[in-house]
Amino acid sequence: MIRVRFAPSPTGNLHIGGARTALFNWLYAKAKGGKFILRIEDTDLARSKKEYLDEILNSLSWLGLEWDEIYYQSERFQLYRDYAQQLLAKGLAYKDGEAIIFKVTPQKIIIPDLIRKEPIEFDTSVIKDQVLIKSDLSPTYNFACVIDDALMKVSHIIRGDDHISNTPKQIIIYQALGFPIPEFAHLPLIMGTEGGRLSKRTGATAVSDYRKMGYLSQALTNYLLLLGWSPGGDQEIIELKEAIKKFDIKDANKTAAAFNLEKLDWVNSQYIKKLSDEELLELVKPYSLEKGQIKESFDRKYLLSVVKLFRERITTLADFPDYSDFFFKDELEFSPEAAKRLEAKDYSREFKLLIERMDSLENFDCLNIENAFRSLVKELNIKAGDLIHPVRSALSGKTIGPGLFELMEVLGREKIKQRLNKFIKET
Ligand code: GLU
């Protein structure tokens, strides 16, 4: 039975690197019909915080990485002490005050790795004796980790390669306690966009921040998957349920991948395109509510028609209230470009005529609006663009956006008249 675990310390939020480790463990368990264990490594009582624990659990659930079992190391301190006592009794460890220290004997350790080509080789003569239990009676990471991985029957340890130096220190504890040694797979680190380690500036933001920024959980897991594995060919969009059928930890990339926000943006927009209008409405709703764009008692039909206009244009869910603000405001804000366009010329005559044409339409739909608009520019002997651009600026305060005639249909006759009238000078 394949049993894997993700073992976060609740001393900070779940970041991109941790989320990828969790995802690879979860996927491997699902792919092989195994179990995914979540182990909270809260041995550092001073630095472990409830708010981080909640954030980690929420983020994992949001990503869809549900666990089969959960354990808290803070509830298992006595167990670690008992095992340390065993090592004392066998003469393999000694006491220093309250602390219990493991006697390291020189030996060469060779550990095969499921991802790396070369096994990890290590000479224990370069390390000092290892603390198992600290003087405050709390266990060290390397000790508690081994006891738990053994007792929880973890078969495969999949973690970041920043832990490579810990692995031999753990192997000597397995040996001393006579525990079977699991298999190891060390994932190459994720690099920042500009090379170097992932930092806050180059992408190491908490998963919950990506959620707030309006990334879909499916897009984030798809992107994290690409940061260390490929489904083959040039396929880049792959949902977890499909990845489960193909994933094997042995196929994980051997070299570090760089975090690339533009790529994540692209993946996110692909997932937005897959949603139905109704699904997308439900997802953008909290962002619109938060911006005060809509109230709880919003006009669903209106919101849905606005969602349809922007679904191909937004990259993140948070783009929606920004791009579509003019559909919900009474007082428009004008971008400098839009303001400039409207100041360039007096459009009183054109806008007045356009209002007349709009008023005469029986059916105020996109097609009729476009026909009336095109016949007006023909009569005025101007190019369509000469009127489209100022009208767009007057109606939306922006110089880019959805097709003008679709926009006009959704905005409706009354609002169009009000907005154009602001630019008609009385004579
Ligand atoms: N608590 C350790 C960490 O967050 C776990 C490392 C491991 O997977 O063994 O880095």
Short mmCIF file of C-alpha atoms and ligand atoms in Angstrom, two decimals:
data_model
loop_
_atom_site.label_atom_id
_atom_site.label_comp_id
_atom_site.label_asym_id
_atom_site.label_seq_id
_atom_site.Cartn_x
_atom_site.Cartn_y
_atom_site.Cartn_z
CA MET A 1 0.00 0.00 0.00
CA ILE A 2 1.39 3.38 -1.03
CA ARG A 3 1.25 5.83 1.88
CA VAL A 4 2.57 9.35 1.46
CA ARG A 5 2.43 12.40 3.63
CA PHE A 6 2.63 16.16 3.49
CA ALA A 7 4.14 17.57 6.67
CA PRO A 8 3.80 21.34 6.94
CA SER A 9 4.90 23.33 9.96
CA PRO A 10 2.23 25.88 10.93
CA THR A 11 4.82 28.62 11.36
CA GLY A 12 3.77 30.39 8.17
CA ASN A 13 1.22 30.25 5.37
CA LEU A 14 1.08 27.55 2.72
CA HIS A 15 3.28 28.88 -0.06
CA ILE A 16 3.63 27.85 -3.69
CA GLY A 17 6.52 25.45 -2.99
CA GLY A 18 4.66 23.67 -0.18
CA ALA A 19 1.51 23.46 -2.25
CA ARG A 20 3.41 21.77 -5.06
CA THR A 21 4.89 19.23 -2.61
CA ALA A 22 1.39 18.55 -1.25
CA LEU A 23 0.01 18.20 -4.77
CA PHE A 24 2.68 15.69 -5.85
CA ASN A 25 2.08 13.59 -2.74
CA TRP A 26 -1.68 13.72 -3.17
CA LEU A 27 -1.46 12.83 -6.87
CA TYR A 28 0.90 9.95 -6.25
CA ALA A 29 -1.49 8.53 -3.63
CA LYS A 30 -4.47 8.93 -5.99
CA ALA A 31 -2.60 7.52 -8.98
CA LYS A 32 -1.58 4.40 -7.04
CA GLY A 33 -4.70 3.88 -4.95
CA GLY A 34 -2.77 4.84 -1.81
CA LYS A 35 -3.37 7.12 1.15
CA PHE A 36 -2.48 10.79 1.57
CA ILE A 37 -1.61 11.72 5.13
CA LEU A 38 -1.45 15.25 6.48
CA ARG A 39 0.93 15.64 9.39
CA ILE A 40 1.06 18.95 11.17
CA GLU A 41 4.62 19.44 12.43
CA ASP A 42 3.80 21.77 15.27
CA THR A 43 6.67 20.85 17.57
CA ASP A 44 7.81 24.46 17.85
CA LEU A 45 5.11 25.59 20.23
CA ALA A 46 6.30 29.18 20.28
CA ARG A 47 6.29 29.67 16.50
CA SER A 48 3.31 27.47 15.58
CA LYS A 49 0.12 29.52 15.24
CA LYS A 50 -3.54 28.59 14.92
CA GLU A 51 -4.02 31.16 12.15
CA TYR A 52 -1.31 29.50 10.03
CA LEU A 53 -2.78 26.06 10.67
CA ASP A 54 -6.21 27.31 9.53
CA GLU A 55 -4.70 28.94 6.48
CA ILE A 56 -2.86 25.74 5.53
CA LEU A 57 -5.95 23.54 5.99
CA ASN A 58 -8.18 25.98 4.09
CA SER A 59 -5.73 26.32 1.25
CA LEU A 60 -5.31 22.56 0.88
CA SER A 61 -9.09 22.08 0.84
CA TRP A 62 -9.53 24.91 -1.63
CA LEU A 63 -6.95 23.30 -3.91
CA GLY A 64 -8.91 20.05 -3.68
CA LEU A 65 -6.11 18.17 -1.90
CA GLU A 66 -8.20 16.40 0.72
CA TRP A 67 -6.32 14.17 3.16
CA ASP A 68 -7.23 10.66 4.31
CA GLU A 69 -5.66 10.96 7.77
CA ILE A 70 -4.41 13.86 9.87
CA TYR A 71 -1.97 13.92 12.81
CA TYR A 72 -0.56 16.63 15.04
CA GLN A 73 2.97 16.19 16.35
CA SER A 74 2.19 18.36 19.39
CA GLU A 75 -0.08 15.54 20.61
CA ARG A 76 2.67 12.94 20.31
CA PHE A 77 5.52 14.32 22.44
CA GLN A 78 5.42 11.41 24.90
CA LEU A 79 5.85 8.94 22.05
CA TYR A 80 9.02 10.67 20.83
CA ARG A 81 10.40 10.66 24.38
CA ASP A 82 9.69 6.93 24.71
CA TYR A 83 11.62 6.17 21.54
CA ALA A 84 14.48 8.38 22.68
CA GLN A 85 14.51 6.40 25.95
CA GLN A 86 14.83 3.19 23.93
CA LEU A 87 17.90 4.56 22.21
CA LEU A 88 19.30 5.60 25.60
CA ALA A 89 18.67 2.10 26.93
CA LYS A 90 20.45 0.56 23.93
CA GLY A 91 23.42 2.83 24.53
CA LEU A 92 22.92 4.54 21.17
CA ALA A 93 22.15 7.89 22.74
CA TYR A 94 23.23 9.83 25.82
CA LYS A 95 21.83 12.56 28.01
CA ASP A 96 23.07 16.10 28.30
CA GLY A 97 20.99 17.61 31.09
CA GLU A 98 17.40 16.99 30.00
CA ALA A 99 18.36 16.72 26.33
CA ILE A 100 18.84 13.35 24.64
CA ILE A 101 21.57 13.15 22.01
CA PHE A 102 22.17 10.50 19.37
CA LYS A 103 25.72 9.15 19.02
CA VAL A 104 26.71 9.38 15.37
CA THR A 105 29.13 6.66 14.26
CA PRO A 106 31.07 7.19 11.03
CA GLN A 107 29.58 5.40 8.03
CA LYS A 108 28.88 5.97 4.35
CA ILE A 109 25.21 6.33 3.50
CA ILE A 110 23.90 5.78 -0.01
CA ILE A 111 20.24 6.56 -0.60
CA PRO A 112 18.62 5.93 -3.98
CA ASP A 113 16.22 8.64 -5.08
CA LEU A 114 13.19 8.11 -7.29
CA ILE A 115 13.67 11.39 -9.12
CA ARG A 116 17.40 12.08 -9.13
CA LYS A 117 19.62 9.96 -11.36
CA GLU A 118 22.44 9.73 -8.84
CA PRO A 119 21.84 8.31 -5.36
CA ILE A 120 22.47 10.64 -2.45
CA GLU A 121 25.82 9.81 -0.87
CA PHE A 122 26.77 10.99 2.55
CA ASP A 123 29.59 10.44 5.00
CA THR A 124 28.30 10.71 8.55
CA SER A 125 31.76 11.48 9.90
CA VAL A 126 31.16 15.11 8.89
CA ILE A 127 28.21 15.56 11.24
CA LYS A 128 28.06 16.07 14.96
CA ASP A 129 26.02 13.93 17.34
CA GLN A 130 22.32 14.66 16.72
CA VAL A 131 19.91 16.10 19.25
CA LEU A 132 16.75 13.94 19.49
CA ILE A 133 14.98 15.59 22.40
CA LYS A 134 15.79 19.18 23.33
CA SER A 135 16.25 20.33 26.91
CA ASP A 136 12.67 21.68 26.89
CA LEU A 137 11.63 18.06 26.15
CA SER A 138 10.37 18.85 22.64
CA PRO A 139 11.65 16.61 19.83
CA THR A 140 13.83 17.83 16.97
CA TYR A 141 12.41 17.77 13.43
CA ASN A 142 14.71 14.98 12.24
CA PHE A 143 13.75 12.73 15.13
CA ALA A 144 9.96 13.27 15.24
CA CYS A 145 9.86 12.99 11.45
CA VAL A 146 11.43 9.51 11.48
CA ILE A 147 9.31 8.20 14.34
CA ASP A 148 6.15 9.39 12.60
CA ASP A 149 7.07 8.32 9.09
CA ALA A 150 7.81 4.85 10.48
CA LEU A 151 4.73 4.57 12.73
CA MET A 152 2.45 6.03 10.06
CA LYS A 153 3.87 3.46 7.64
CA VAL A 154 4.83 6.08 5.09
CA SER A 155 6.12 4.19 2.05
CA HIS A 156 7.36 7.13 -0.02
CA ILE A 157 8.77 10.40 1.23
CA ILE A 158 8.24 13.05 -1.38
CA ARG A 159 9.58 16.45 -0.36
CA GLY A 160 11.61 19.38 -1.63
CA ASP A 161 15.30 18.87 -2.26
CA ASP A 162 16.06 21.50 0.38
CA HIS A 163 15.68 18.50 2.73
CA ILE A 164 18.43 16.43 1.09
CA SER A 165 20.86 17.18 3.90
CA ASN A 166 18.29 15.94 6.43
CA THR A 167 17.70 12.60 4.72
CA PRO A 168 20.97 10.89 5.81
CA LYS A 169 20.48 12.23 9.35
CA GLN A 170 17.10 10.51 9.33
CA ILE A 171 18.43 7.27 7.81
CA ILE A 172 20.75 6.70 10.78
CA ILE A 173 17.76 6.93 13.13
CA TYR A 174 15.78 4.40 11.07
CA GLN A 175 18.76 2.07 11.31
CA ALA A 176 19.18 2.56 15.06
CA LEU A 177 15.51 1.79 15.74
CA GLY A 178 15.34 -1.05 13.22
CA PHE A 179 12.60 0.63 11.17
CA PRO A 180 12.27 -0.25 7.48
CA ILE A 181 13.62 2.58 5.31
CA PRO A 182 11.05 4.15 2.98
CA GLU A 183 11.70 5.31 -0.57
CA PHE A 184 12.71 8.89 -1.16
CA ALA A 185 11.88 11.34 -3.90
CA HIS A 186 13.33 14.84 -3.67
CA LEU A 187 11.62 17.45 -5.83
CA PRO A 188 13.85 20.11 -7.38
CA LEU A 189 13.23 23.55 -5.94
CA ILE A 190 11.05 26.10 -7.64
CA MET A 191 13.12 29.08 -8.72
CA GLY A 192 12.04 32.68 -8.82
CA THR A 193 11.25 34.33 -12.15
CA GLU A 194 14.67 35.98 -12.20
CA GLY A 195 16.58 32.89 -11.09
CA GLY A 196 17.57 32.33 -7.49
CA ARG A 197 15.29 31.09 -4.79
CA LEU A 198 11.62 31.79 -4.82
CA SER A 199 11.03 34.95 -2.83
CA LYS A 200 7.99 37.01 -2.08
CA ARG A 201 8.90 39.34 -4.94
CA THR A 202 9.39 36.51 -7.44
CA GLY A 203 6.32 34.45 -6.68
CA ALA A 204 6.57 32.81 -3.26
CA THR A 205 3.25 34.19 -2.23
CA ALA A 206 0.80 32.28 -0.06
CA VAL A 207 -1.79 30.13 -1.82
CA SER A 208 -4.50 32.19 -0.11
CA ASP A 209 -3.07 35.31 -1.80
CA TYR A 210 -3.45 33.71 -5.23
CA ARG A 211 -7.01 32.90 -4.29
CA LYS A 212 -7.64 36.54 -3.37
CA MET A 213 -6.01 37.66 -6.61
CA GLY A 214 -8.66 35.68 -8.47
CA TYR A 215 -6.89 32.54 -9.64
CA LEU A 216 -9.05 29.44 -9.90
CA SER A 217 -7.95 26.51 -7.74
CA GLN A 218 -7.95 24.22 -10.80
CA ALA A 219 -5.71 26.63 -12.67
CA LEU A 220 -3.31 26.87 -9.76
CA THR A 221 -3.04 23.09 -9.33
CA ASN A 222 -2.62 22.67 -13.09
CA TYR A 223 0.14 25.27 -13.07
CA LEU A 224 1.85 23.74 -10.00
CA LEU A 225 1.75 20.40 -11.73
CA LEU A 226 3.57 21.83 -14.75
CA LEU A 227 6.24 23.12 -12.34
CA GLY A 228 7.71 19.67 -12.01
CA TRP A 229 5.90 17.26 -14.33
CA SER A 230 4.59 17.14 -17.85
CA PRO A 231 1.73 15.01 -19.19
CA GLY A 232 3.78 14.55 -22.36
CA GLY A 233 3.64 16.05 -25.84
CA ASP A 234 2.90 19.73 -25.63
CA GLN A 235 -0.19 19.34 -23.48
CA GLU A 236 -0.31 22.01 -20.81
CA ILE A 237 -3.91 22.09 -19.71
CA ILE A 238 -4.63 18.98 -17.69
CA GLU A 239 -7.18 18.62 -14.92
CA LEU A 240 -6.32 16.63 -11.82
CA LYS A 241 -8.72 13.80 -12.59
CA GLU A 242 -6.93 13.23 -15.88
CA ALA A 243 -3.46 13.71 -14.34
CA ILE A 244 -4.27 10.95 -11.82
CA LYS A 245 -4.37 8.48 -14.70
CA LYS A 246 -0.92 9.41 -15.95
CA PHE A 247 1.09 10.58 -12.95
CA ASP A 248 4.08 8.77 -11.55
CA ILE A 249 6.58 10.36 -9.20
CA LYS A 250 9.39 8.77 -11.22
CA ASP A 251 8.50 11.06 -14.11
CA ALA A 252 8.89 14.26 -12.09
CA ASN A 253 11.30 16.74 -13.66
CA LYS A 254 14.92 16.45 -12.59
CA THR A 255 15.71 20.12 -12.95
CA ALA A 256 14.36 23.15 -11.15
CA ALA A 257 11.49 25.00 -12.76
CA ALA A 258 11.06 28.76 -12.60
CA PHE A 259 7.86 30.29 -11.37
CA ASN A 260 6.30 32.30 -14.18
CA LEU A 261 3.31 34.47 -13.41
CA GLU A 262 2.53 35.05 -17.09
CA LYS A 263 2.20 31.32 -17.58
CA LEU A 264 -0.08 31.06 -14.57
CA ASP A 265 -2.16 33.91 -16.01
CA TRP A 266 -2.47 32.05 -19.29
CA VAL A 267 -3.50 28.80 -17.54
CA ASN A 268 -6.04 30.75 -15.48
CA SER A 269 -7.64 32.34 -18.52
CA GLN A 270 -7.91 28.89 -20.12
CA TYR A 271 -9.84 27.64 -17.09
CA ILE A 272 -12.07 30.71 -17.09
CA LYS A 273 -12.95 29.96 -20.72
CA LYS A 274 -14.03 26.45 -19.74
CA LEU A 275 -16.65 27.73 -17.28
CA SER A 276 -20.27 28.26 -18.19
CA ASP A 277 -21.57 31.83 -17.86
CA GLU A 278 -23.49 30.84 -14.72
CA GLU A 279 -20.43 29.21 -13.14
CA LEU A 280 -18.33 32.26 -13.90
CA LEU A 281 -21.01 34.52 -12.42
CA GLU A 282 -20.87 32.58 -9.16
CA LEU A 283 -17.09 32.90 -9.07
CA VAL A 284 -16.89 36.64 -9.84
CA LYS A 285 -19.80 37.47 -7.52
CA PRO A 286 -17.69 37.67 -4.31
CA TYR A 287 -15.22 40.00 -6.07
CA SER A 288 -18.01 42.28 -7.26
CA LEU A 289 -19.62 42.24 -3.81
CA GLU A 290 -16.34 43.09 -2.18
CA LYS A 291 -15.78 46.05 -4.48
CA GLY A 292 -19.30 47.24 -3.70
CA GLN A 293 -20.16 46.88 -7.38
CA ILE A 294 -23.24 44.84 -6.56
CA LYS A 295 -25.26 44.25 -3.41
CA GLU A 296 -26.56 40.92 -2.11
CA SER A 297 -29.84 41.68 -3.88
CA PHE A 298 -28.25 42.17 -7.28
CA ASP A 299 -29.90 41.96 -10.68
CA ARG A 300 -28.80 38.50 -11.80
CA LYS A 301 -29.79 38.89 -15.42
CA TYR A 302 -27.85 42.12 -15.75
CA LEU A 303 -24.75 40.67 -14.05
CA LEU A 304 -24.95 37.62 -16.29
CA SER A 305 -25.01 39.75 -19.44
CA VAL A 306 -21.99 41.71 -18.19
CA VAL A 307 -20.18 38.46 -17.37
CA LYS A 308 -20.76 37.29 -20.95
CA LEU A 309 -19.15 40.46 -22.27
CA PHE A 310 -15.98 40.05 -20.23
CA ARG A 311 -15.41 36.31 -20.02
CA GLU A 312 -12.93 36.28 -22.89
CA ARG A 313 -11.13 39.38 -21.61
CA ILE A 314 -10.40 38.70 -17.96
CA THR A 315 -7.28 36.91 -16.78
CA THR A 316 -8.25 36.65 -13.13
CA LEU A 317 -11.60 36.87 -11.34
CA ALA A 318 -10.43 40.10 -9.72
CA ASP A 319 -10.14 41.66 -13.19
CA PHE A 320 -13.90 41.46 -13.56
CA PRO A 321 -14.99 44.31 -11.24
CA ASP A 322 -12.11 46.46 -12.53
CA TYR A 323 -12.84 45.98 -16.22
CA SER A 324 -16.61 46.17 -15.91
CA ASP A 325 -16.93 48.98 -13.33
CA PHE A 326 -18.72 51.34 -15.77
CA PHE A 327 -21.70 49.01 -15.96
CA PHE A 328 -22.40 49.55 -12.29
CA LYS A 329 -21.48 53.17 -11.64
CA ASP A 330 -23.51 56.34 -11.97
CA GLU A 331 -20.48 58.60 -12.10
CA LEU A 332 -17.93 57.40 -14.61
CA GLU A 333 -14.20 57.69 -14.12
CA PHE A 334 -12.30 58.52 -17.28
CA SER A 335 -8.87 57.13 -18.07
CA PRO A 336 -6.45 59.86 -19.28
CA GLU A 337 -6.63 58.39 -22.82
CA ALA A 338 -10.43 58.39 -22.84
CA ALA A 339 -10.55 61.94 -21.50
CA LYS A 340 -8.06 63.06 -24.15
CA ARG A 341 -10.11 61.51 -26.92
CA LEU A 342 -13.26 63.30 -25.80
CA GLU A 343 -11.47 66.64 -25.47
CA ALA A 344 -9.93 66.38 -28.94
CA LYS A 345 -13.12 67.44 -30.68
CA ASP A 346 -16.65 68.67 -30.01
CA TYR A 347 -18.90 65.66 -30.61
CA SER A 348 -22.17 67.44 -29.81
CA ARG A 349 -23.62 67.01 -33.29
CA GLU A 350 -22.63 63.36 -33.72
CA PHE A 351 -23.76 62.33 -30.24
CA LYS A 352 -27.09 64.14 -30.63
CA LEU A 353 -27.76 62.35 -33.90
CA LEU A 354 -26.74 59.04 -32.39
CA ILE A 355 -29.22 59.53 -29.53
CA GLU A 356 -31.96 60.20 -32.06
CA ARG A 357 -31.13 57.03 -33.94
CA MET A 358 -31.05 55.01 -30.75
CA ASP A 359 -34.41 56.46 -29.72
CA SER A 360 -35.96 55.41 -33.01
CA LEU A 361 -34.97 51.77 -32.61
CA GLU A 362 -37.81 49.45 -31.87
CA ASN A 363 -35.63 46.55 -30.76
CA PHE A 364 -32.63 47.73 -28.83
CA ASP A 365 -30.33 44.86 -29.64
CA CYS A 366 -26.77 44.64 -30.79
CA LEU A 367 -27.60 44.04 -34.45
CA ASN A 368 -30.07 46.95 -34.75
CA ILE A 369 -27.71 49.23 -32.84
CA GLU A 370 -24.90 48.38 -35.22
CA ASN A 371 -27.04 48.94 -38.33
CA ALA A 372 -28.25 52.32 -37.09
CA PHE A 373 -24.72 53.27 -36.10
CA ARG A 374 -23.25 52.30 -39.48
CA SER A 375 -25.89 54.13 -41.46
CA LEU A 376 -25.28 57.25 -39.36
CA VAL A 377 -21.53 57.30 -40.00
CA LYS A 378 -22.22 56.78 -43.70
CA GLU A 379 -24.53 59.80 -43.78
CA LEU A 380 -22.00 61.85 -41.84
CA ASN A 381 -19.37 60.72 -44.30
CA ILE A 382 -16.93 59.72 -41.56
CA LYS A 383 -15.17 56.44 -40.78
CA ALA A 384 -16.86 54.11 -38.30
CA GLY A 385 -13.81 54.35 -36.02
CA ASP A 386 -14.15 58.12 -35.86
CA LEU A 387 -17.37 57.66 -33.95
CA ILE A 388 -16.78 54.29 -32.29
CA HIS A 389 -13.80 55.52 -30.29
CA PRO A 390 -15.34 58.66 -28.77
CA VAL A 391 -18.61 56.87 -28.07
CA ARG A 392 -16.77 54.06 -26.30
CA SER A 393 -14.85 56.62 -24.23
CA ALA A 394 -18.03 58.51 -23.33
CA LEU A 395 -19.92 55.35 -22.36
CA SER A 396 -17.20 53.46 -20.52
CA GLY A 397 -14.51 55.98 -19.59
CA LYS A 398 -12.04 53.61 -21.24
CA THR A 399 -10.46 53.19 -24.66
CA ILE A 400 -10.52 49.40 -24.63
CA GLY A 401 -13.21 46.90 -23.77
CA PRO A 402 -15.80 44.62 -25.27
CA GLY A 403 -17.33 45.21 -28.71
CA LEU A 404 -19.11 48.57 -28.65
CA PHE A 405 -22.49 47.38 -29.92
CA GLU A 406 -22.68 44.49 -27.46
CA LEU A 407 -21.64 46.90 -24.73
CA MET A 408 -24.43 49.32 -25.76
CA GLU A 409 -27.07 46.61 -25.76
CA VAL A 410 -26.20 45.63 -22.20
CA LEU A 411 -25.77 49.18 -20.94
CA GLY A 412 -29.24 50.07 -22.24
CA ARG A 413 -30.72 53.08 -23.91
CA GLU A 414 -31.22 55.28 -20.84
CA LYS A 415 -27.68 55.08 -19.56
CA ILE A 416 -26.32 55.61 -23.06
CA LYS A 417 -28.35 58.79 -23.44
CA GLN A 418 -27.29 60.12 -20.05
CA ARG A 419 -23.63 59.47 -20.75
CA LEU A 420 -23.62 60.92 -24.26
CA ASN A 421 -25.59 63.96 -23.12
CA LYS A 422 -22.73 64.95 -20.81
CA PHE A 423 -20.67 65.66 -23.91
CA ILE A 424 -23.32 67.58 -25.81
CA LYS A 425 -22.83 71.31 -25.49
CA GLU A 426 -26.00 73.40 -25.36
CA THR A 427 -26.31 75.81 -28.28
N1 GLU B 1 7.93 20.25 8.50
C1 GLU B 1 8.91 20.05 7.46
C2 GLU B 1 8.79 21.22 6.51
O1 GLU B 1 7.80 21.91 6.50
C3 GLU B 1 8.61 18.75 6.75
C4 GLU B 1 9.69 18.27 5.87
C5 GLU B 1 9.42 16.85 5.41
O2 GLU B 1 8.59 16.69 4.52
O3 GLU B 1 10.03 15.94 5.98
O4 GLU B 1 9.72 21.52 5.78
#
